[in-house]
């Protein structure tokens, strides 16, 4: 969970994961998240200091990478997506969460599509959550299929 903040999403996902790692650049957020995870009794969750453009993990280490409302804060969102892609095992996926915050959900979807195209990833149709008066946009990015030759 890149941009894990206070660990809310980690707590929600912990029961579905063998290992869940939150990454945030903010030491105070990590400290709060660490206390929350400890109180919740979630030993499979850990926290790491990290920047979305240079994550502290090896290649192909995760099945799922979540970019948790961080892309809009980046001056280089494509680089952040490419860095997340580096961490994926074959068949893995990137989940992107983006808060709407008064912006147009369609415009957010178009920006995501442009970034994914530049990162050579496939984008599922972004979904608004909730559908009416959306507060969040959720999108799934996967590896683009390699082009096949046709005889």
CSV table of N, CA and C in Angstrom, one decimal:
chain,number,residue,atom,x,y,z
A,1,UNK,N,0.9,-1.2,0.0
A,1,UNK,CA,0.0,0.0,0.0
A,1,UNK,C,0.9,1.2,0.0
A,2,UNK,N,1.1,1.8,-1.2
A,2,UNK,CA,2.0,3.0,-1.3
A,2,UNK,C,1.2,4.2,-1.0
A,3,UNK,N,1.7,4.9,0.0
A,3,UNK,CA,0.9,6.1,0.5
A,3,UNK,C,-0.1,5.6,1.6
A,4,UNK,N,0.4,4.7,2.4
A,4,UNK,CA,-0.5,4.0,3.4
A,4,UNK,C,-1.1,5.0,4.4
A,5,UNK,N,-0.4,6.1,4.6
A,5,UNK,CA,-0.9,7.0,5.7
A,5,UNK,C,-1.0,6.4,7.0
A,6,UNK,N,-2.2,6.4,7.6
A,6,UNK,CA,-2.4,5.9,8.9
A,6,UNK,C,-2.8,4.4,9.0
A,7,UNK,N,-2.7,3.8,7.8
A,7,UNK,CA,-2.9,2.3,7.8
A,7,UNK,C,-4.3,1.8,7.7
A,8,UNK,N,-5.2,2.6,7.4
A,8,UNK,CA,-6.7,2.2,7.3
A,8,UNK,C,-6.9,1.1,6.3
A,9,UNK,N,-6.3,1.2,5.1
A,9,UNK,CA,-6.5,0.2,4.1
A,9,UNK,C,-5.7,-1.1,4.4
A,10,UNK,N,-4.6,-0.9,5.0
A,10,UNK,CA,-3.8,-2.1,5.5
A,10,UNK,C,-4.7,-2.9,6.4
A,11,UNK,N,-5.3,-2.3,7.3
A,11,UNK,CA,-6.2,-3.0,8.3
A,11,UNK,C,-7.3,-3.7,7.6
A,12,UNK,N,-7.9,-3.1,6.6
A,12,UNK,CA,-9.0,-3.7,5.9
A,12,UNK,C,-8.5,-4.9,5.1
A,13,UNK,N,-7.3,-4.9,4.5
A,13,UNK,CA,-6.8,-5.9,3.6
A,13,UNK,C,-6.0,-7.0,4.3
A,14,UNK,N,-5.7,-6.8,5.6
A,14,UNK,CA,-4.8,-7.7,6.3
A,14,UNK,C,-5.3,-9.2,6.3
A,15,UNK,N,-6.6,-9.3,6.5
A,15,UNK,CA,-7.2,-10.7,6.6
A,15,UNK,C,-7.1,-11.4,5.2
A,16,UNK,N,-6.9,-10.7,4.1
A,16,UNK,CA,-6.9,-11.4,2.8
A,16,UNK,C,-5.4,-11.6,2.3
A,17,UNK,N,-4.5,-11.2,3.1
A,17,UNK,CA,-3.1,-11.2,2.6
A,17,UNK,C,-2.2,-12.0,3.6
A,18,UNK,N,-1.3,-12.7,2.9
A,18,UNK,CA,-0.3,-13.4,3.7
A,18,UNK,C,0.7,-12.4,4.3
A,19,UNK,N,1.0,-11.4,3.5
A,19,UNK,CA,1.9,-10.3,3.9
A,19,UNK,C,1.4,-9.0,3.3
A,20,UNK,N,1.3,-8.0,4.1
A,20,UNK,CA,0.8,-6.7,3.7
A,20,UNK,C,1.8,-5.7,4.2
A,21,UNK,N,2.3,-4.8,3.3
A,21,UNK,CA,3.3,-3.8,3.6
A,21,UNK,C,2.8,-2.5,3.3
A,22,UNK,N,2.8,-1.6,4.2
A,22,UNK,CA,2.5,-0.2,4.0
A,22,UNK,C,3.7,0.7,3.8
A,23,UNK,N,3.7,1.6,2.8
A,23,UNK,CA,4.9,2.4,2.6
A,23,UNK,C,4.4,3.9,2.6
A,24,UNK,N,5.1,4.7,3.4
A,24,UNK,CA,4.7,6.1,3.4
A,24,UNK,C,6.0,6.9,3.7
A,25,UNK,N,6.1,8.1,3.2
A,25,UNK,CA,7.3,8.9,3.3
A,25,UNK,C,7.2,9.7,4.7
A,26,UNK,N,6.0,9.8,5.2
A,26,UNK,CA,5.7,10.6,6.4
A,26,UNK,C,5.9,9.8,7.7
A,27,UNK,N,6.9,10.1,8.5
A,27,UNK,CA,7.2,9.3,9.7
A,27,UNK,C,6.1,9.3,10.7
A,28,UNK,N,5.4,10.5,10.9
A,28,UNK,CA,4.3,10.5,11.8
A,28,UNK,C,3.1,9.6,11.4
A,29,UNK,N,2.8,9.6,10.1
A,29,UNK,CA,1.8,8.7,9.6
A,29,UNK,C,2.2,7.2,9.9
A,30,UNK,N,3.4,6.9,9.6
A,30,UNK,CA,3.9,5.5,9.8
A,30,UNK,C,3.8,5.1,11.3
A,31,UNK,N,4.2,6.1,12.2
A,31,UNK,CA,4.1,5.8,13.6
A,31,UNK,C,2.6,5.6,14.1
A,32,UNK,N,1.7,6.4,13.6
A,32,UNK,CA,0.3,6.2,13.9
A,32,UNK,C,-0.2,4.8,13.4
A,33,UNK,N,0.2,4.5,12.1
A,33,UNK,CA,-0.2,3.3,11.5
A,33,UNK,C,0.3,2.1,12.3
A,34,UNK,N,1.6,2.2,12.7
A,34,UNK,CA,2.2,1.1,13.4
A,34,UNK,C,1.4,0.8,14.7
A,35,UNK,N,1.0,1.9,15.4
A,35,UNK,CA,0.2,1.7,16.6
A,35,UNK,C,-1.1,1.1,16.3
A,36,UNK,N,-1.8,1.5,15.3
A,36,UNK,CA,-3.1,1.0,14.9
A,36,UNK,C,-3.0,-0.5,14.5
A,37,UNK,N,-2.0,-0.9,13.8
A,37,UNK,CA,-1.8,-2.3,13.4
A,37,UNK,C,-1.5,-3.2,14.6
A,38,UNK,N,-0.7,-2.6,15.6
A,38,UNK,CA,-0.4,-3.4,16.8
A,38,UNK,C,-1.6,-3.6,17.6
A,39,UNK,N,-2.4,-2.5,17.8
A,39,UNK,CA,-3.7,-2.6,18.5
A,39,UNK,C,-4.6,-3.6,17.9
A,40,UNK,N,-4.6,-3.7,16.5
A,40,UNK,CA,-5.5,-4.6,15.8
A,40,UNK,C,-5.0,-6.0,15.8
A,41,UNK,N,-3.8,-6.2,16.3
A,41,UNK,CA,-3.2,-7.6,16.3
A,41,UNK,C,-3.0,-8.1,14.9
A,42,UNK,N,-2.3,-7.4,14.1
A,42,UNK,CA,-2.1,-7.8,12.7
A,42,UNK,C,-0.6,-8.0,12.4
A,43,UNK,N,-0.1,-9.2,12.8
A,43,UNK,CA,1.3,-9.4,12.7
A,43,UNK,C,1.8,-9.6,11.3
A,44,UNK,N,0.9,-9.8,10.3
A,44,UNK,CA,1.3,-9.9,8.9
A,44,UNK,C,1.5,-8.6,8.2
A,45,UNK,N,1.3,-7.5,8.9
A,45,UNK,CA,1.4,-6.2,8.3
A,45,UNK,C,2.7,-5.5,8.9
A,46,UNK,N,3.4,-4.9,7.9
A,46,UNK,CA,4.6,-4.1,8.3
A,46,UNK,C,4.6,-2.8,7.6
A,47,UNK,N,5.4,-1.9,8.1
A,47,UNK,CA,5.5,-0.5,7.5
A,47,UNK,C,6.9,-0.2,7.1
A,48,UNK,N,7.1,0.5,6.0
A,48,UNK,CA,8.4,0.9,5.6
A,48,UNK,C,8.4,2.4,5.1
A,49,UNK,N,9.5,3.0,5.3
A,49,UNK,CA,9.7,4.4,4.8
A,49,UNK,C,10.0,4.2,3.3
A,50,UNK,N,9.3,5.1,2.5
A,50,UNK,CA,9.6,5.0,1.1
A,50,UNK,C,9.0,6.1,0.3
A,51,UNK,N,9.5,6.3,-0.8
A,51,UNK,CA,9.0,7.3,-1.8
A,51,UNK,C,8.5,6.5,-3.0
A,52,UNK,N,7.3,7.0,-3.5
A,52,UNK,CA,6.6,6.3,-4.5
A,52,UNK,C,7.5,6.1,-5.8
A,53,UNK,N,8.5,7.0,-6.0
A,53,UNK,CA,9.3,6.9,-7.2
A,53,UNK,C,10.5,6.0,-7.0
A,54,UNK,N,10.8,5.6,-5.8
A,54,UNK,CA,11.9,4.7,-5.5
A,54,UNK,C,11.6,3.8,-4.3
A,55,UNK,N,10.8,2.8,-4.6
A,55,UNK,CA,10.3,1.9,-3.5
A,55,UNK,C,11.4,1.0,-3.0
A,56,UNK,N,11.4,0.7,-1.7
A,56,UNK,CA,12.5,-0.1,-1.1
A,56,UNK,C,12.3,-1.6,-1.2
A,57,UNK,N,12.0,-2.1,-2.4
A,57,UNK,CA,11.7,-3.5,-2.6
A,57,UNK,C,12.4,-4.0,-3.9
A,58,UNK,N,12.6,-5.3,-4.0
A,58,UNK,CA,13.1,-5.9,-5.2
A,58,UNK,C,12.1,-6.1,-6.3
A,59,UNK,N,12.5,-6.4,-7.4
A,59,UNK,CA,11.6,-6.6,-8.6
A,59,UNK,C,10.8,-7.8,-8.3
A,60,UNK,N,9.6,-7.8,-8.8
A,60,UNK,CA,8.7,-9.0,-8.8
A,60,UNK,C,8.4,-9.5,-7.4
A,61,UNK,N,8.2,-8.6,-6.5
A,61,UNK,CA,8.0,-9.0,-5.1
A,61,UNK,C,6.6,-9.1,-4.6
A,62,UNK,N,5.6,-8.5,-5.4
A,62,UNK,CA,4.2,-8.5,-4.9
A,62,UNK,C,3.3,-8.9,-6.0
A,63,UNK,N,2.1,-9.5,-5.5
A,63,UNK,CA,1.0,-9.8,-6.4
A,63,UNK,C,0.2,-8.5,-6.7
A,64,UNK,N,0.1,-7.7,-5.7
A,64,UNK,CA,-0.8,-6.5,-5.8
A,64,UNK,C,0.0,-5.3,-5.2
A,65,UNK,N,0.0,-4.2,-5.9
A,65,UNK,CA,0.5,-2.9,-5.4
A,65,UNK,C,-0.6,-1.9,-5.4
A,66,UNK,N,-0.8,-1.2,-4.3
A,66,UNK,CA,-1.9,-0.2,-4.3
A,66,UNK,C,-1.2,1.2,-4.2
A,67,UNK,N,-1.7,2.0,-5.2
A,67,UNK,CA,-1.2,3.4,-5.1
A,67,UNK,C,-2.4,4.2,-4.5
A,68,UNK,N,-2.3,4.5,-3.3
A,68,UNK,CA,-3.4,5.0,-2.4
A,68,UNK,C,-3.4,6.5,-2.4
A,69,UNK,N,-4.1,7.1,-3.4
A,69,UNK,CA,-4.3,8.5,-3.5
A,69,UNK,C,-3.0,9.3,-3.5
A,70,UNK,N,-2.0,8.8,-4.3
A,70,UNK,CA,-0.7,9.5,-4.3
A,70,UNK,C,-0.4,10.0,-5.7
A,71,UNK,N,-1.0,9.6,-6.7
A,71,UNK,CA,-0.6,10.0,-8.1
A,71,UNK,C,-0.8,11.5,-8.3
A,72,UNK,N,-1.9,12.0,-7.8
A,72,UNK,CA,-2.1,13.5,-8.0
A,72,UNK,C,-1.1,14.3,-7.3
A,73,UNK,N,-0.4,13.8,-6.3
A,73,UNK,CA,0.6,14.5,-5.6
A,73,UNK,C,2.0,14.5,-6.2
A,74,UNK,N,2.1,13.6,-7.2
A,74,UNK,CA,3.3,13.4,-7.9
A,74,UNK,C,3.5,14.4,-9.1
A,75,UNK,N,4.7,14.9,-9.3
A,75,UNK,CA,5.0,15.7,-10.5
A,75,UNK,C,5.3,14.7,-11.6
A,76,UNK,N,5.5,13.4,-11.3
A,76,UNK,CA,5.9,12.4,-12.2
A,76,UNK,C,5.0,11.1,-12.0
A,77,UNK,N,3.7,11.2,-12.3
A,77,UNK,CA,2.9,10.1,-12.0
A,77,UNK,C,3.2,8.8,-12.8
A,78,UNK,N,3.7,9.0,-14.0
A,78,UNK,CA,4.0,7.8,-14.9
A,78,UNK,C,5.2,7.1,-14.2
A,79,UNK,N,6.2,7.9,-13.7
A,79,UNK,CA,7.3,7.2,-13.1
A,79,UNK,C,6.9,6.4,-11.8
A,80,UNK,N,5.9,7.0,-11.1
A,80,UNK,CA,5.4,6.3,-9.9
A,80,UNK,C,4.7,5.0,-10.3
A,81,UNK,N,4.0,5.0,-11.4
A,81,UNK,CA,3.3,3.8,-11.9
A,81,UNK,C,4.3,2.8,-12.4
A,82,UNK,N,5.3,3.2,-13.1
A,82,UNK,CA,6.4,2.3,-13.6
A,82,UNK,C,7.1,1.7,-12.4
A,83,UNK,N,7.4,2.5,-11.4
A,83,UNK,CA,8.0,1.9,-10.2
A,83,UNK,C,7.1,0.8,-9.5
A,84,UNK,N,5.8,1.1,-9.5
A,84,UNK,CA,4.9,0.1,-8.9
A,84,UNK,C,4.9,-1.2,-9.8
A,85,UNK,N,4.9,-1.0,-11.1
A,85,UNK,CA,5.0,-2.1,-12.1
A,85,UNK,C,6.2,-3.0,-11.9
A,86,UNK,N,7.3,-2.3,-11.5
A,86,UNK,CA,8.6,-3.1,-11.3
A,86,UNK,C,8.4,-4.1,-10.2
A,87,UNK,N,7.6,-3.8,-9.2
A,87,UNK,CA,7.4,-4.7,-8.0
A,87,UNK,C,6.5,-5.9,-8.3
A,88,UNK,N,5.7,-5.8,-9.4
A,88,UNK,CA,4.7,-6.9,-9.7
A,88,UNK,C,5.3,-8.2,-10.2
A,89,UNK,N,4.8,-9.2,-9.6
A,89,UNK,CA,5.0,-10.6,-10.1
A,89,UNK,C,4.3,-10.7,-11.4
A,90,UNK,N,4.6,-11.7,-12.3
A,90,UNK,CA,3.8,-11.9,-13.5
A,90,UNK,C,2.4,-12.2,-13.1
A,91,UNK,N,1.5,-11.5,-13.8
A,91,UNK,CA,0.0,-11.7,-13.5
A,91,UNK,C,-0.5,-10.8,-12.4
A,92,UNK,N,0.4,-9.9,-11.9
A,92,UNK,CA,0.1,-9.0,-10.8
A,92,UNK,C,-0.7,-7.8,-11.3
A,93,UNK,N,-1.2,-7.0,-10.3
A,93,UNK,CA,-2.0,-5.9,-10.7
A,93,UNK,C,-1.7,-4.7,-9.8
A,94,UNK,N,-2.0,-3.5,-10.3
A,94,UNK,CA,-1.9,-2.3,-9.5
A,94,UNK,C,-3.3,-1.8,-9.3
A,95,UNK,N,-3.6,-1.5,-8.1
A,95,UNK,CA,-4.9,-0.8,-7.8
A,95,UNK,C,-4.6,0.6,-7.5
A,96,UNK,N,-5.3,1.5,-8.2
A,96,UNK,CA,-5.2,2.9,-8.0
A,96,UNK,C,-6.4,3.5,-7.4
A,97,UNK,N,-6.2,4.2,-6.3
A,97,UNK,CA,-7.3,4.9,-5.6
A,97,UNK,C,-7.0,6.4,-5.8
A,98,UNK,N,-8.0,7.1,-6.1
A,98,UNK,CA,-7.8,8.6,-6.3
A,98,UNK,C,-9.0,9.3,-5.7
A,99,UNK,N,-8.9,10.2,-4.8
A,99,UNK,CA,-10.0,11.0,-4.3
A,99,UNK,C,-10.4,12.0,-5.3
A,100,UNK,N,-11.7,12.2,-5.4
A,100,UNK,CA,-12.3,13.1,-6.4
A,100,UNK,C,-12.1,14.5,-6.0
A,101,UNK,N,-12.5,14.8,-4.7
A,101,UNK,CA,-12.2,16.1,-4.2
A,101,UNK,C,-12.7,17.3,-5.0
A,102,UNK,N,-13.8,17.3,-5.6
A,102,UNK,CA,-14.3,18.4,-6.4
A,102,UNK,C,-13.9,18.4,-7.9
A,103,UNK,N,-13.1,17.4,-8.2
A,103,UNK,CA,-12.7,17.3,-9.6
A,103,UNK,C,-13.7,16.4,-10.4
A,104,UNK,N,-13.6,16.4,-11.7
A,104,UNK,CA,-14.5,15.6,-12.5
A,104,UNK,C,-13.9,14.2,-12.6
A,105,UNK,N,-14.8,13.2,-12.2
A,105,UNK,CA,-14.3,11.8,-12.3
A,105,UNK,C,-13.9,11.4,-13.7
A,106,UNK,N,-14.5,11.9,-14.7
A,106,UNK,CA,-14.2,11.6,-16.1
A,106,UNK,C,-12.8,12.1,-16.4
A,107,UNK,N,-12.4,13.3,-15.9
A,107,UNK,CA,-11.1,13.8,-16.1
A,107,UNK,C,-10.0,13.0,-15.4
A,108,UNK,N,-10.3,12.5,-14.2
A,108,UNK,CA,-9.4,11.7,-13.5
A,108,UNK,C,-9.2,10.4,-14.3
A,109,UNK,N,-10.3,9.8,-14.8
A,109,UNK,CA,-10.1,8.6,-15.6
A,109,UNK,C,-9.3,8.8,-16.9
A,110,UNK,N,-9.5,10.0,-17.5
A,110,UNK,CA,-8.7,10.3,-18.7
A,110,UNK,C,-7.2,10.4,-18.4
A,111,UNK,N,-6.9,11.1,-17.3
A,111,UNK,CA,-5.5,11.2,-16.8
A,111,UNK,C,-4.9,9.8,-16.6
A,112,UNK,N,-5.7,9.0,-15.9
A,112,UNK,CA,-5.2,7.6,-15.6
A,112,UNK,C,-4.9,6.8,-16.9
A,113,UNK,N,-5.8,7.0,-17.8
A,113,UNK,CA,-5.6,6.3,-19.1
A,113,UNK,C,-4.3,6.8,-19.8
A,114,UNK,N,-4.1,8.1,-19.8
A,114,UNK,CA,-2.9,8.6,-20.4
A,114,UNK,C,-1.6,8.0,-19.7
A,115,UNK,N,-1.6,8.1,-18.4
A,115,UNK,CA,-0.5,7.6,-17.6
A,115,UNK,C,-0.3,6.1,-17.8
A,116,UNK,N,-1.3,5.3,-17.9
A,116,UNK,CA,-1.2,3.9,-18.1
A,116,UNK,C,-0.6,3.6,-19.5
A,117,UNK,N,-1.1,4.3,-20.5
A,117,UNK,CA,-0.6,4.1,-21.8
A,117,UNK,C,0.9,4.4,-21.9
A,118,UNK,N,1.3,5.5,-21.2
A,118,UNK,CA,2.8,5.8,-21.1
A,118,UNK,C,3.6,4.8,-20.4
A,119,UNK,N,3.0,4.1,-19.4
A,119,UNK,CA,3.6,3.1,-18.6
A,119,UNK,C,3.5,1.7,-19.2
A,120,UNK,N,2.8,1.6,-20.4
A,120,UNK,CA,2.6,0.3,-21.1
A,120,UNK,C,1.8,-0.7,-20.2
A,121,UNK,N,0.8,-0.2,-19.6
A,121,UNK,CA,-0.1,-1.0,-18.8
A,121,UNK,C,-1.5,-0.9,-19.3
A,122,UNK,N,-2.3,-1.9,-19.0
A,122,UNK,CA,-3.7,-1.9,-19.4
A,122,UNK,C,-4.5,-1.4,-18.2
A,123,UNK,N,-5.5,-0.6,-18.5
A,123,UNK,CA,-6.3,0.0,-17.5
A,123,UNK,C,-7.7,-0.5,-17.7
A,124,UNK,N,-8.3,-1.1,-16.6
A,124,UNK,CA,-9.7,-1.4,-16.6
A,124,UNK,C,-10.5,-0.1,-16.5
A,125,UNK,N,-11.7,-0.2,-16.8
A,125,UNK,CA,-12.6,1.0,-16.8
A,125,UNK,C,-12.6,1.5,-15.3
A,126,UNK,N,-12.1,2.8,-15.0
A,126,UNK,CA,-12.2,3.3,-13.7
A,126,UNK,C,-13.6,3.3,-13.1
A,127,UNK,N,-13.8,3.0,-11.9
A,127,UNK,CA,-15.1,3.0,-11.3
A,127,UNK,C,-15.2,4.1,-10.2
A,128,UNK,N,-16.4,4.7,-10.2
A,128,UNK,CA,-16.6,5.7,-9.2
A,128,UNK,C,-17.2,5.1,-8.0
A,129,UNK,N,-16.7,5.5,-6.8
A,129,UNK,CA,-17.2,4.9,-5.5
A,129,UNK,C,-17.7,6.1,-4.6
A,130,UNK,N,-18.9,6.2,-4.2
A,130,UNK,CA,-20.0,5.5,-4.8
A,130,UNK,C,-20.4,6.0,-6.2
A,131,UNK,N,-21.3,5.3,-6.8
A,131,UNK,CA,-21.6,5.6,-8.2
A,131,UNK,C,-22.2,7.0,-8.3
A,132,UNK,N,-23.1,7.4,-7.4
A,132,UNK,CA,-23.7,8.7,-7.4
A,132,UNK,C,-22.8,9.6,-6.5
A,133,UNK,N,-22.5,10.8,-6.9
A,133,UNK,CA,-21.7,11.7,-6.1
A,133,UNK,C,-20.4,11.0,-5.7
A,134,UNK,N,-19.6,10.6,-6.6
A,134,UNK,CA,-18.4,9.8,-6.3
A,134,UNK,C,-17.4,10.6,-5.4
A,135,UNK,N,-16.8,9.9,-4.4
A,135,UNK,CA,-15.8,10.4,-3.6
A,135,UNK,C,-14.4,9.9,-4.0
A,136,UNK,N,-14.4,8.7,-4.6
A,136,UNK,CA,-13.2,8.0,-5.0
A,136,UNK,C,-13.3,7.4,-6.4
A,137,UNK,N,-12.2,7.3,-7.0
A,137,UNK,CA,-12.1,6.5,-8.3
A,137,UNK,C,-11.2,5.3,-8.0
A,138,UNK,N,-11.6,4.2,-8.4
A,138,UNK,CA,-10.8,2.9,-8.3
A,138,UNK,C,-10.5,2.4,-9.7
A,139,UNK,N,-9.3,2.1,-10.0
A,139,UNK,CA,-8.9,1.5,-11.3
A,139,UNK,C,-7.9,0.4,-11.0
A,140,UNK,N,-7.9,-0.6,-11.9
A,140,UNK,CA,-7.0,-1.7,-11.9
A,140,UNK,C,-6.1,-1.6,-13.1
A,141,UNK,N,-4.8,-1.7,-12.9
A,141,UNK,CA,-3.9,-1.7,-14.0
A,141,UNK,C,-3.2,-3.1,-14.0
A,142,UNK,N,-3.1,-3.6,-15.2
A,142,UNK,CA,-2.4,-4.9,-15.4
A,142,UNK,C,-1.4,-4.8,-16.6
A,143,UNK,N,-0.5,-5.8,-16.6
A,143,UNK,CA,0.4,-5.8,-17.7
A,143,UNK,C,-0.3,-5.9,-19.0
A,144,UNK,N,0.2,-5.1,-20.0
A,144,UNK,CA,-0.4,-5.2,-21.3
A,144,UNK,C,0.1,-6.5,-22.0
A,145,UNK,N,-0.8,-7.1,-22.8
A,145,UNK,CA,-0.4,-8.3,-23.5
A,145,UNK,C,0.6,-8.0,-24.6
A,146,UNK,N,1.6,-8.8,-24.7
A,146,UNK,CA,2.6,-8.5,-25.8
A,146,UNK,C,1.9,-8.7,-27.1
A,147,UNK,N,2.3,-7.9,-28.1
A,147,UNK,CA,1.8,-8.0,-29.4
A,147,UNK,C,2.2,-9.3,-30.0
A,148,UNK,N,1.3,-9.9,-30.7
A,148,UNK,CA,1.6,-11.2,-31.3
A,148,UNK,C,1.6,-11.0,-32.9
A,149,UNK,N,2.5,-11.7,-33.5
A,149,UNK,CA,2.5,-11.7,-34.9
A,149,UNK,C,1.4,-12.5,-35.5
A,150,UNK,N,0.9,-12.0,-36.6
A,150,UNK,CA,-0.2,-12.7,-37.3
A,150,UNK,C,0.3,-13.1,-38.7
A,151,UNK,N,0.2,-14.3,-39.0
A,151,UNK,CA,0.7,-14.8,-40.3
A,151,UNK,C,-0.3,-14.6,-41.4
